[in-house]
Tab-separated table of C-alpha atoms in Angstrom:
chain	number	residue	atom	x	y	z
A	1	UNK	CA	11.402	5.462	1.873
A	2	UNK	CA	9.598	4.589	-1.399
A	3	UNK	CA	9.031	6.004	-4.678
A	4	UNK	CA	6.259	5.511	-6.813
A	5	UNK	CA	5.345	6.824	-10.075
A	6	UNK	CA	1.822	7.219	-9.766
A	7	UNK	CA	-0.639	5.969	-12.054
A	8	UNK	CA	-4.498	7.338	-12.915
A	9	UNK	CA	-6.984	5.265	-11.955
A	10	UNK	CA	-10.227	4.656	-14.686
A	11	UNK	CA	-11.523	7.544	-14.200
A	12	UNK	CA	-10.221	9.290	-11.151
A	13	UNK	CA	-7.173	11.732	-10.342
A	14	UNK	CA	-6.245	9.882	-7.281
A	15	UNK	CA	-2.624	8.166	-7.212
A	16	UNK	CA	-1.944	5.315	-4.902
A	17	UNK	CA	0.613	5.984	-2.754
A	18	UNK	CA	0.862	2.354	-0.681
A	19	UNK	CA	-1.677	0.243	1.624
A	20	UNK	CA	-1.922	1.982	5.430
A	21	UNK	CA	0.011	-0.717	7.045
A	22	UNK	CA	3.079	0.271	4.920
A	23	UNK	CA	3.042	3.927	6.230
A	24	UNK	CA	4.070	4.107	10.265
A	25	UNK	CA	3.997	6.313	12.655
A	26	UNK	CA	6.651	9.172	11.715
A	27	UNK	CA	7.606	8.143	8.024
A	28	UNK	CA	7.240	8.988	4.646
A	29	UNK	CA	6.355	7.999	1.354
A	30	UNK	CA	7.295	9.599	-2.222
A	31	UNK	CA	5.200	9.784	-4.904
A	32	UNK	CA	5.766	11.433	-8.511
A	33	UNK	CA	2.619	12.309	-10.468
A	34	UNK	CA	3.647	13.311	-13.871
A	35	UNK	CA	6.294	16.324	-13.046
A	36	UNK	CA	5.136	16.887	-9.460
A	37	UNK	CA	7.113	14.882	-6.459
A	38	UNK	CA	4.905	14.483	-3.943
A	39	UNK	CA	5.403	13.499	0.008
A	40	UNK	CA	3.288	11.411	1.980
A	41	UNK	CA	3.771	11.589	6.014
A	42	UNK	CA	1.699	9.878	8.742
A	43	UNK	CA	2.283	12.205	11.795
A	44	UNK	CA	-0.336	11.692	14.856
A	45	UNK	CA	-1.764	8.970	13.620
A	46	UNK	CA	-3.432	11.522	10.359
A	47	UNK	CA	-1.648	10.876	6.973
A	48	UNK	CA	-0.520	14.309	4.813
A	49	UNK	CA	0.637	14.959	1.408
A	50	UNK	CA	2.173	17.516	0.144
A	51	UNK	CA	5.032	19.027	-2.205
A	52	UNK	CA	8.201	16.617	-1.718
A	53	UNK	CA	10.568	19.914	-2.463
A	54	UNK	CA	11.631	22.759	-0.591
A	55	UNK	CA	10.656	26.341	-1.768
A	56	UNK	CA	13.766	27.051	-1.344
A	57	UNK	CA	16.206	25.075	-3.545
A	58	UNK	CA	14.151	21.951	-4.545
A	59	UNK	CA	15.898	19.994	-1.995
A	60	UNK	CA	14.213	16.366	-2.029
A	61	UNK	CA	12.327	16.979	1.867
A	62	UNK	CA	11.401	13.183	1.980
A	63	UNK	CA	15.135	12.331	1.808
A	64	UNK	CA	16.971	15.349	2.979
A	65	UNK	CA	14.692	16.542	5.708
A	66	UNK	CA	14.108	15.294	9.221
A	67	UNK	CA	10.976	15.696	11.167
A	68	UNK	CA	10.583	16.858	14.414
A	69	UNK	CA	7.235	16.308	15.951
A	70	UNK	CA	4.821	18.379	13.413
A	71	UNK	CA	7.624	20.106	11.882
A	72	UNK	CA	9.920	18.847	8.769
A	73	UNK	CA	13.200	20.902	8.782
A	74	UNK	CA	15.200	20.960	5.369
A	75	UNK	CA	18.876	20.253	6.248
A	76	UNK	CA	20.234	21.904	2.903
A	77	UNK	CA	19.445	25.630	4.050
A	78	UNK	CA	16.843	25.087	7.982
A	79	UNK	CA	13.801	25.737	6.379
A	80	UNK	CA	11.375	24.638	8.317
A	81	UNK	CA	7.756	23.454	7.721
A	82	UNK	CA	4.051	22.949	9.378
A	83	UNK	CA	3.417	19.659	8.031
A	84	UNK	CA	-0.306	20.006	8.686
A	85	UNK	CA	-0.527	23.031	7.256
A	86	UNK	CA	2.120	22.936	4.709
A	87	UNK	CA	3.205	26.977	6.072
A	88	UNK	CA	6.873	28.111	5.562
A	89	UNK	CA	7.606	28.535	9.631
A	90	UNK	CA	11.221	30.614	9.198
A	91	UNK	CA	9.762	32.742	6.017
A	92	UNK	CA	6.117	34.039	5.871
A	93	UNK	CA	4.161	33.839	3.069
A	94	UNK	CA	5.792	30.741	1.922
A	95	UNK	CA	4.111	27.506	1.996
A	96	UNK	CA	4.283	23.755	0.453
A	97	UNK	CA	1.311	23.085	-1.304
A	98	UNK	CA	-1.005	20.707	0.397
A	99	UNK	CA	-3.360	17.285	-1.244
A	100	UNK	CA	-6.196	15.884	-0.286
A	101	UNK	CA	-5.565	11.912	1.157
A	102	UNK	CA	-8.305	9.911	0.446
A	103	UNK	CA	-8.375	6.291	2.066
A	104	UNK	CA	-10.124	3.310	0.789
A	105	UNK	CA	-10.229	-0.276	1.635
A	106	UNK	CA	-6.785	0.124	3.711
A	107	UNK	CA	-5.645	1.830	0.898
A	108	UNK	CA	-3.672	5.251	0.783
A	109	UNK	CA	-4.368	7.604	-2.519
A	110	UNK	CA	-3.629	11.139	-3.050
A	111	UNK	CA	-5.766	13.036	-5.051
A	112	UNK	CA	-4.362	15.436	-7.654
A	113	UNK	CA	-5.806	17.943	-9.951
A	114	UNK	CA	-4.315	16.840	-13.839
A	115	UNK	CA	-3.833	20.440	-14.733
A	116	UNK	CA	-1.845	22.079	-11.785
């Protein structure tokens, strides 16, 4: 796993997160953009991002959780979520909140709204 602190690019609010060829099937990447950890996942062959911590005690997910076809299960406490969708599967209404990927030149960036 790898942890970046993200930097903003002239004139943009996409982070780099790594070059495609670093990210393989099944794994993920960390990224921190300003307070926010971000995770980075490349499940089916489509890369996701999303909130790095659990809803439920800010357990570090790309470190702490295991993944299980679409799913990533926190071991702390079992919560379990979509990682598609981001969706809380064991508690409804409950969801990690989901960024846009953009790709570019065989490059992976996440892009990030400065004031969420």
């Amino acid at each position: 796993m790898f942890s970046h602190t993200g930097k903003l690019m002239a004139g943009a609010r996409k982070f780099k997160v790594c070059s495609e060829s670093e990210l393989a099937e099944g794994s993920v990447r960390t990224l921190k953009i300003f307070a926010r950890q971000i995770a980075v996942y490349k499940i089916g062959g489509a890369i996701h991002a999303m909130d790095g911590l659990c809803k439920h005690m800010n357990a570090p997910l790309a470190t702490t959780g295991k993944i299980k076809g679409t799913k990533l299960i926190c071991s702390w406490h079992g919560w379990e979520y979509d990682i598609l969708t981001g969706e809380c599967l064991n508690h409804s209404g409950i969801a990690l909140r989901h960024y846009p990927v953009i790709i570019e030149n065989g490059e992976i960036f996440v892009e990030f709204e400065l004031n969420t």
